[in-house]
Amino acid sequence: MRVVTTLMSFLLVSLLAFPMMVFAAVPQIQLYLNGKQLAAEVAPRIIKENTVVPVRIIAESTGAKVQWDEKNRKVTVDKSGMNIQLFIDKQDALVNNKSFKLETAPSIVDGNTMLPLRFVSEQLGVKVTWDELTRSVFLFQPEADVKEVVSSPIEGGESKPDAGTGTIQKDSSIGDSAAGKQPTTPTENKSNDKPAEKPSVADTGKNTDKATDKPDKDKNSTSTPGKDTGSTVTSPNKNETAGDQQPSQQTKPGDKGKEPVTTIRSISLEGDQFVVKTSGAESKPNVSMLSEPNRIVIDIPYGQLDPSLKLNDKGEGMIKGNQNNISQIRYLLFSKESSIVRIIIDLSKKVDFKLSSAKTPNQMVWTLSPAKEQFKVVIDPGHGGKDTGAVSVTKRYEKDFVLSLSTKVYKLLEKESRIEPVMTRKDDTFVELADRASFANEMKADLFVAIHGNSAGKESVEGVETYYYTDQSLPFAKIMHEQLLKSTQFPDRKVKQNNFYVVKNTTMPSLLLEIGFLTNRSEDAAMFQDAFQDQVAASIVAAIKQQLNID
């Protein structure tokens, strides 16, 4: 009987754990506006087959005004004569007082109101495309409508206007929303919850992720994510099939208005280097490492293909591979609206793909090498000993916070068979900055992560910052920052470039994390809690594994 009871308990735990493991394996959804990545306080997610995002993303990407009515639990979005009203936990929506039925009712997630991205965006003239290959949503807005919006922190429960046309306001007659944040609503009309653009040809690799937008049932549907193929299928009507798709036609530099254009002149393999030669504007590509099948996807925003790069009748160019585990290279114009040039490197097995630190004008170079089996990761708890670092609002020291958090990260990394973690200090000792950097360089570490707590002259200042210095560190910074926003739930103070000594003088991808503000009373209270540190430590480890392409 005891054996049966033990067995039943084991099976129950396994069943409960399985959905969590599946969820953890699904990569987060990325958002891009006209080719530029957007960072959300709460990661975009799919609820009942509908993509929802925080309200602030809607305001900042469209320049709309968003108002929250606590009494009626209503979100109102206004822009250029367009008025959209959405209600928490109700499937009814009003657009200029015309009723719409939404498939998924709005709800508040983690204290943020999540809005249906496609439904709201397309009502405001923003086109939306889903890319199954990279699990990304591309928003395309006419350049004249794009505004740079800087979010103001919410102080004392009040939302202050953003420094741009997109603002978030509260009714003066109502109280604060849940969790002291501007809510965000999820509602989406299923017939609208689909890609609206024609991203031409995408990868045909296997994709086992089923949490994607479903095919559009509306007669005017223009796009359908490919099912179980990793491809994006687009069609101007329901009767077109995947085989009928044609890529977006090449655009001219003048089509992009004021946005500078990068021309891709050549794509080549030169020994163990992958070289993309360009002309025109300098571009910062987005690189994704994907598996099943193994491939590398490089997206170059505001790009165009030189006429010398020939395309087949499907709009795809092909280059044969070589001995470096590359079976072939494909290139195409993925999106006409923001001229995203996509390069897909199909691999016979996993490789390490690193941006070259040597800069050559009009040239992007990556080095390919066999995938490493073991990685060294340096965790650097800032300050220590005589250097206390920042002093919190409750008179606690930054050096103690970062040592505690770093130790948790170290212990989690120790459980990873392919990672050898090392700390620059394991106790309350002082280590010179130069010694921290040289320690990582001499051991030829693969990654370096410095962990800090922030401070400011005002208690109201809050949020998370991720710092990098070299170009090779930027992709890692983006991955890490997204994880930190999710785990801390603190405001987004963006990924920033700075010449801090330890990130400037280390040779590997290196970051300096400012987890939150010790001088902010609410963040200080959270940062010294074990549960909070456990959550943040897990997110840092997740980012490290993602950067190293460890499943």
XYZ file of C-alpha atoms in Angstrom:
551
model
C 0.000 0.000 0.000
C 2.840 2.361 0.872
C 4.473 1.662 -2.512
C 1.204 2.389 -4.369
C 0.727 5.641 -2.463
C 4.276 6.731 -3.265
C 3.801 5.882 -6.931
C 0.518 7.810 -7.134
C 2.140 10.836 -5.485
C 5.008 10.745 -7.981
C 2.601 10.574 -10.936
C 0.549 13.472 -9.581
C 3.638 15.670 -9.134
C 4.816 14.756 -12.639
C 1.472 15.696 -14.178
C 1.398 19.003 -12.336
C 4.968 19.823 -13.321
C 4.578 18.922 -16.997
C 2.580 22.001 -18.104
C 5.100 24.242 -16.335
C 7.983 22.613 -18.201
C 6.184 22.989 -21.502
C 5.452 26.639 -20.789
C 9.071 27.331 -19.872
C 10.218 25.929 -23.224
C 8.143 28.374 -25.250
C 10.194 31.454 -26.225
C 8.705 34.817 -25.385
C 6.976 36.886 -28.024
C 9.028 39.772 -29.434
C 7.525 43.093 -30.578
C 8.883 45.333 -33.338
C 7.622 48.717 -34.549
C 8.882 49.541 -38.039
C 11.829 47.212 -37.460
C 12.753 48.523 -34.000
C 12.281 46.230 -31.004
C 9.893 47.346 -28.270
C 10.325 46.447 -24.595
C 7.214 45.763 -22.525
C 6.880 45.887 -18.735
C 4.966 42.604 -18.921
C 5.911 40.210 -21.709
C 3.349 39.872 -24.522
C 1.411 36.642 -24.304
C -1.261 34.630 -26.052
C -4.546 34.235 -24.180
C -7.137 32.003 -25.812
C -5.322 32.275 -29.146
C -5.166 36.087 -28.992
C -2.000 38.157 -28.593
C -2.252 40.738 -25.803
C 0.219 43.419 -24.702
C 0.429 46.054 -21.939
C -1.505 49.253 -22.565
C 1.696 51.337 -22.525
C 2.956 49.582 -25.655
C -0.243 50.578 -27.473
C 0.146 54.198 -26.390
C 3.834 54.441 -27.210
C 3.696 52.652 -30.556
C 0.648 54.479 -31.926
C 0.861 57.891 -30.249
C -2.619 57.330 -28.825
C -4.038 58.596 -25.546
C -5.159 55.891 -23.119
C -7.519 56.551 -20.230
C -8.391 54.170 -17.386
C -11.777 54.434 -15.679
C -11.586 52.499 -12.403
C -15.270 52.895 -11.565
C -16.445 51.260 -14.794
C -13.278 49.155 -15.250
C -12.932 50.572 -18.724
C -9.971 51.458 -20.953
C -10.481 54.139 -23.592
C -8.025 54.594 -26.462
C -8.223 57.856 -28.460
C -6.340 58.914 -31.559
C -7.223 61.177 -34.485
C -10.985 60.888 -34.116
C -10.902 57.154 -33.368
C -12.382 56.182 -29.992
C -12.063 52.603 -28.717
C -13.645 51.471 -25.449
C -12.764 48.125 -23.857
C -14.137 46.675 -20.624
C -12.416 44.391 -18.139
C -13.912 40.863 -18.115
C -16.392 41.757 -20.865
C -16.293 40.738 -24.509
C -18.077 43.868 -25.745
C -16.053 46.690 -27.311
C -17.080 50.015 -28.813
C -15.318 51.685 -31.752
C -16.760 55.174 -32.311
C -19.855 53.873 -30.499
C -20.203 50.918 -32.883
C -20.385 47.561 -31.083
C -17.862 44.761 -31.642
C -17.853 41.300 -30.090
C -14.435 40.136 -28.901
C -13.507 36.495 -28.496
C -11.339 37.038 -25.408
C -12.524 39.297 -22.611
C -10.104 41.929 -21.265
C -8.375 41.084 -17.982
C -5.671 42.384 -15.693
C -2.455 40.346 -15.667
C 0.142 40.935 -12.957
C -1.381 44.326 -12.204
C -1.266 45.421 -15.861
C -4.227 45.753 -18.172
C -3.481 43.757 -21.334
C -4.937 45.091 -24.585
C -5.654 43.031 -27.721
C -2.785 44.095 -29.944
C -4.204 43.421 -33.386
C -7.739 44.666 -32.742
C -6.630 47.985 -31.263
C -3.640 48.555 -33.554
C -5.522 47.987 -36.793
C -8.361 50.266 -35.685
C -5.644 52.930 -35.327
C -4.124 52.291 -38.764
C -1.193 50.163 -37.619
C -0.690 46.976 -39.628
C 0.306 43.833 -37.761
C 2.236 40.777 -38.976
C 2.935 37.575 -37.049
C 6.212 35.767 -37.771
C 6.038 32.164 -36.587
C 9.726 31.544 -37.281
C 10.950 33.946 -34.585
C 7.671 34.241 -32.619
C 7.642 37.961 -33.329
C 4.930 40.527 -33.959
C 5.856 43.242 -36.459
C 3.912 46.514 -36.294
C 4.032 48.760 -39.345
C 2.996 52.383 -39.062
C 3.451 55.209 -41.605
C 6.640 57.065 -40.687
C 4.798 60.366 -40.333
C 2.747 58.859 -37.485
C 5.618 57.401 -35.496
C 6.500 59.472 -32.448
C 9.273 58.947 -29.903
C 7.551 58.558 -26.551
C 9.263 58.622 -23.169
C 7.279 57.086 -20.329
C 7.075 58.949 -17.068
C 7.175 56.964 -13.845
C 3.924 56.637 -11.939
C 4.232 58.390 -8.622
C 1.771 58.342 -5.783
C -0.716 56.327 -7.822
C -1.065 59.027 -10.457
C -0.127 58.610 -14.113
C 1.718 61.567 -15.540
C 1.630 62.446 -19.242
C 4.299 60.873 -21.388
C 6.712 63.229 -23.120
C 5.151 62.826 -26.532
C 1.778 62.476 -28.159
C 1.118 59.094 -26.536
C -0.073 59.622 -22.979
C -1.682 57.566 -20.263
C -4.169 59.443 -18.173
C -6.541 58.741 -15.319
C -10.011 60.092 -14.699
C -9.739 62.695 -11.976
C -12.939 61.290 -10.514
C -11.674 57.740 -9.902
C -9.105 56.002 -7.702
C -5.965 54.005 -8.353
C -5.982 50.786 -10.333
C -4.779 47.435 -9.076
C -1.132 47.210 -8.073
C -0.705 50.954 -8.490
C -0.070 50.596 -12.242
C -1.985 51.633 -15.275
C -3.950 48.558 -16.213
C -3.827 46.899 -19.563
C -6.656 44.963 -21.175
C -6.764 41.751 -23.215
C -9.545 41.558 -25.763
C -9.235 40.414 -29.279
C -11.562 39.682 -32.123
C -10.464 36.350 -33.512
C -11.126 37.451 -37.059
C -8.709 40.297 -36.483
C -6.091 38.361 -34.522
C -3.932 37.423 -37.483
C -0.977 38.748 -39.420
C -2.067 41.488 -41.783
C 1.015 41.872 -43.897
C 2.725 39.826 -46.574
C 6.097 38.828 -45.162
C 6.937 36.813 -48.265
C 8.896 33.650 -47.689
C 10.020 32.410 -44.292
C 11.709 29.328 -42.935
C 10.183 25.917 -43.565
C 11.766 24.259 -40.545
C 9.924 22.227 -37.945
C 8.118 24.145 -35.245
C 6.509 22.380 -32.328
C 5.140 25.489 -30.630
C 1.344 25.506 -30.836
C 0.680 28.679 -28.849
C 0.308 30.861 -31.916
C -2.348 33.002 -33.562
C -4.780 30.831 -35.500
C -5.730 31.227 -39.198
C -7.992 34.148 -39.905
C -11.551 33.164 -40.646
C -12.502 36.571 -41.952
C -12.891 36.929 -45.722
C -10.439 39.773 -45.788
C -7.792 37.847 -43.932
C -4.330 38.439 -45.322
C -2.033 36.195 -43.295
C -1.849 32.870 -41.527
C 0.967 31.552 -39.371
C 2.208 28.228 -40.722
C 1.233 25.260 -38.621
C 3.979 22.933 -37.368
C 6.371 24.097 -40.071
C 8.030 27.181 -38.621
C 6.890 29.128 -41.687
C 4.790 32.236 -42.099
C 2.138 31.867 -44.773
C 0.432 34.950 -46.129
C -2.312 35.288 -48.675
C -4.573 38.076 -49.918
C -7.610 35.803 -49.694
C -8.726 32.565 -48.113
C -8.274 30.486 -51.253
C -4.543 31.066 -51.739
C -2.205 28.340 -50.516
C 1.280 28.468 -49.095
C 2.757 27.520 -52.436
C 1.220 30.560 -54.079
C 2.993 33.043 -51.858
C 5.309 35.634 -53.309
C 7.711 37.758 -51.300
C 7.366 41.477 -50.873
C 8.867 43.360 -53.772
C 12.081 45.311 -53.324
C 11.643 48.886 -52.184
C 13.754 51.864 -53.073
C 15.523 53.993 -50.491
C 13.157 56.835 -51.197
C 10.214 54.695 -50.115
C 11.384 54.809 -46.517
C 10.918 58.526 -46.072
C 13.375 59.892 -43.543
C 14.579 56.500 -42.337
C 18.085 55.686 -43.692
C 18.370 52.460 -45.676
C 21.053 49.763 -45.578
C 21.777 48.053 -48.886
C 22.929 44.432 -48.649
C 25.599 44.171 -51.370
C 26.932 40.668 -50.747
C 26.543 37.647 -48.466
C 29.420 35.194 -48.269
C 31.262 32.513 -46.318
C 34.963 33.224 -45.956
C 36.557 30.336 -44.102
C 35.100 30.371 -40.603
C 33.552 33.816 -41.063
C 30.100 34.812 -42.267
C 30.343 38.210 -43.988
C 27.590 40.626 -45.003
C 28.830 43.639 -46.957
C 26.644 46.717 -47.065
C 26.429 50.295 -48.236
C 24.383 53.224 -47.006
C 23.227 53.467 -43.406
C 24.760 51.434 -40.603
C 22.392 48.770 -39.313
C 22.103 46.754 -36.117
C 20.726 43.330 -37.056
C 18.571 41.138 -34.840
C 20.016 37.605 -34.585
C 18.059 34.540 -33.426
C 19.425 31.021 -32.848
C 16.684 28.471 -33.504
C 16.487 24.696 -33.258
C 14.506 21.797 -34.729
C 15.894 22.256 -37.294
C 19.025 24.171 -36.320
C 19.262 27.539 -38.036
C 20.325 31.138 -37.535
C 18.004 33.974 -38.510
C 19.411 37.464 -39.126
C 16.904 40.294 -39.607
C 18.270 43.592 -40.920
C 15.705 46.409 -40.492
C 15.435 49.177 -43.088
C 17.394 47.094 -45.547
C 17.222 46.337 -49.239
C 18.877 43.759 -51.447
C 21.321 44.907 -54.101
C 20.159 43.863 -57.605
C 23.309 41.723 -57.906
C 21.827 39.360 -55.278
C 19.650 37.222 -57.519
C 16.316 35.801 -56.363
C 14.424 32.756 -57.665
C 10.788 32.763 -58.728
C 9.788 32.376 -55.056
C 11.684 35.542 -54.159
C 14.436 33.706 -52.305
C 18.164 33.753 -52.928
C 20.307 30.682 -52.233
C 23.992 30.179 -51.398
C 25.538 26.737 -50.946
C 27.071 25.886 -47.586
C 30.586 24.815 -46.703
C 32.368 22.600 -44.199
C 31.363 24.713 -41.151
C 28.134 22.772 -40.550
C 26.253 25.110 -42.912
C 24.005 23.332 -45.385
C 22.765 26.442 -47.174
C 22.065 30.168 -46.816
C 18.829 31.798 -47.893
C 18.022 35.491 -48.157
C 14.886 37.468 -48.986
C 13.047 40.704 -48.384
C 10.892 39.652 -45.455
C 8.785 42.798 -45.161
C 8.120 45.611 -47.574
C 6.732 48.036 -44.980
C 9.966 48.415 -43.031
C 12.215 46.708 -45.591
C 13.382 43.935 -43.302
C 15.972 41.801 -45.080
C 16.050 38.294 -43.647
C 19.019 35.928 -43.922
C 18.513 32.297 -42.866
C 21.529 30.063 -42.277
C 20.474 26.400 -42.322
C 22.763 24.238 -40.174
C 23.543 20.533 -40.162
C 24.348 20.827 -36.433
C 24.582 23.532 -33.790
C 27.365 26.101 -34.039
C 28.604 29.071 -32.053
C 27.890 32.284 -33.952
C 29.625 35.361 -32.568
C 29.789 38.905 -33.864
C 33.369 39.891 -34.601
C 34.778 42.531 -32.266
C 36.839 44.041 -35.107
C 34.849 46.729 -36.868
C 35.123 47.261 -40.615
C 33.081 50.005 -42.329
C 30.124 48.719 -44.363
C 30.660 45.159 -43.206
C 29.092 42.837 -40.637
C 31.194 39.797 -39.700
C 30.348 36.809 -37.508
C 32.664 33.956 -36.597
C 31.398 30.377 -36.811
C 32.856 27.582 -34.705
C 31.689 24.172 -33.493
C 29.224 24.496 -30.650
C 30.922 24.363 -27.271
C 29.920 21.688 -24.836
C 31.077 23.595 -21.750
C 30.817 27.295 -20.901
C 32.420 29.477 -18.254
C 30.239 32.227 -16.801
C 31.568 34.883 -14.418
C 29.113 36.372 -11.928
C 30.381 39.638 -10.470
C 28.679 40.895 -7.280
C 29.442 44.610 -7.277
C 31.255 46.469 -4.480
C 32.175 44.598 -1.252
C 34.320 45.144 1.839
C 35.122 48.814 2.384
C 32.989 49.698 -0.669
C 29.382 49.454 0.515
C 27.869 50.658 -2.731
C 24.522 52.434 -2.491
C 22.801 52.801 0.872
C 19.117 51.960 0.727
C 16.257 54.044 2.017
C 16.173 51.657 5.002
C 19.958 51.966 5.553
C 20.867 48.598 4.041
C 23.895 48.167 1.771
C 24.024 47.424 -1.925
C 27.037 45.124 -1.397
C 24.904 42.796 0.750
C 21.999 42.697 -1.694
C 24.158 41.907 -4.720
C 26.166 39.220 -2.907
C 22.976 37.469 -1.840
C 21.440 37.605 -5.323
C 24.689 36.635 -7.060
C 25.074 33.622 -4.790
C 21.592 32.445 -5.747
C 22.487 32.825 -9.437
C 25.730 30.914 -8.870
C 23.975 28.024 -7.130
C 21.404 27.719 -9.937
C 24.152 27.733 -12.570
C 25.964 24.986 -10.671
C 23.037 22.712 -11.499
C 23.592 23.214 -15.233
C 25.866 20.447 -16.528
C 27.219 22.560 -19.393
C 27.982 25.691 -17.363
C 30.915 26.308 -15.022
C 30.006 29.358 -12.907
C 32.638 31.454 -11.149
C 32.179 34.428 -8.801
C 34.556 37.366 -8.466
C 33.850 37.385 -4.736
C 32.033 34.952 -2.470
C 32.117 36.974 0.713
C 32.305 40.566 1.941
C 35.674 41.406 0.415
C 36.790 44.305 -1.763
C 37.933 43.532 -5.318
C 39.388 46.164 -7.650
C 37.555 46.741 -10.930
C 40.675 45.891 -12.936
C 40.997 42.586 -11.085
C 37.390 41.680 -11.843
C 37.872 42.249 -15.585
C 41.276 40.551 -15.810
C 39.936 37.567 -13.841
C 37.248 36.985 -16.491
C 39.642 37.581 -19.396
C 42.358 35.279 -18.080
C 39.978 32.385 -17.562
C 38.544 32.989 -21.061
C 34.992 33.199 -19.787
C 32.137 32.985 -22.263
C 29.913 35.494 -20.441
C 30.347 38.122 -17.710
C 27.430 39.417 -15.611
C 27.929 42.178 -13.030
C 25.029 42.533 -10.588
C 24.246 45.854 -8.908
C 21.513 47.808 -7.153
C 20.748 51.364 -8.269
C 20.325 54.649 -6.404
C 19.034 58.156 -7.123
C 18.593 61.468 -5.392
C 14.803 61.122 -5.456
C 12.869 58.324 -3.800
C 10.363 58.339 -6.685
C 12.916 57.078 -9.238
C 12.411 53.362 -9.957
C 12.994 50.625 -12.486
C 15.413 48.198 -14.134
C 18.409 49.086 -16.325
C 20.685 46.771 -18.316
C 24.054 48.124 -19.452
C 26.415 46.901 -22.161
C 29.358 48.409 -24.025
C 30.463 46.327 -27.019
C 28.248 45.436 -29.985
C 28.735 41.725 -29.276
C 27.037 42.262 -25.906
C 23.875 43.934 -27.225
C 21.922 40.758 -28.124
C 22.696 39.356 -24.671
C 21.579 42.655 -23.102
C 18.217 42.495 -24.869
C 17.625 38.910 -23.753
C 18.611 39.680 -20.160
C 16.560 42.866 -19.933
C 13.406 41.141 -21.097
C 13.861 38.460 -18.454
C 14.486 41.028 -15.706
C 11.374 43.025 -16.592
C 9.298 39.883 -16.297
C 10.795 38.706 -13.006
C 11.030 42.038 -11.166
C 7.833 43.656 -12.492
C 9.700 46.955 -12.055
C 9.364 49.789 -14.624
C 11.462 49.573 -17.768
C 14.396 51.986 -17.846
C 15.710 50.365 -21.040
C 18.873 48.729 -22.311
C 21.660 51.315 -22.318
C 25.227 51.576 -23.586
C 27.842 52.817 -21.120
C 31.600 52.495 -20.702
C 31.536 51.065 -17.182
C 34.971 49.573 -16.551
C 33.970 45.919 -16.225
C 31.868 45.847 -19.420
C 34.369 47.906 -21.400
C 37.468 45.926 -20.430
C 36.190 42.356 -20.713
C 36.592 40.488 -24.000
C 33.448 38.360 -23.838
C 29.779 39.502 -23.993
C 29.440 41.441 -20.742
C 26.579 43.113 -18.901
C 26.058 45.272 -15.838
C 22.606 44.849 -14.309
C 20.927 47.512 -12.191
C 18.169 45.377 -10.705
C 16.201 48.202 -9.068
C 16.542 51.333 -6.953
C 17.503 50.819 -3.331
C 16.553 54.452 -2.777
C 12.956 53.665 -3.786
C 11.011 52.422 -0.775
C 8.880 49.805 -2.551
C 11.735 48.422 -4.651
C 14.057 48.326 -1.635
C 11.468 46.313 0.284
C 11.201 43.782 -2.552
C 14.904 43.493 -3.342
C 15.888 42.136 0.089
C 13.196 39.434 0.079
C 14.327 35.857 -0.603
C 11.333 35.080 -2.827
C 12.059 38.096 -5.014
C 15.748 37.233 -5.274
C 14.933 33.617 -6.151
C 12.698 34.796 -8.966
C 15.237 37.273 -10.325
C 18.078 34.744 -10.038
C 16.063 32.249 -12.089
C 15.451 34.879 -14.782
C 19.165 35.756 -14.974
C 20.002 32.067 -15.413
C 17.303 31.745 -18.098
C 18.852 34.657 -20.019
C 22.339 33.145 -19.716
C 21.092 29.798 -21.049
C 19.263 31.513 -23.897
C 22.381 33.469 -24.847
C 24.454 30.266 -24.813
C 21.747 28.428 -26.763
C 21.360 25.808 -24.032
C 17.971 24.099 -23.990
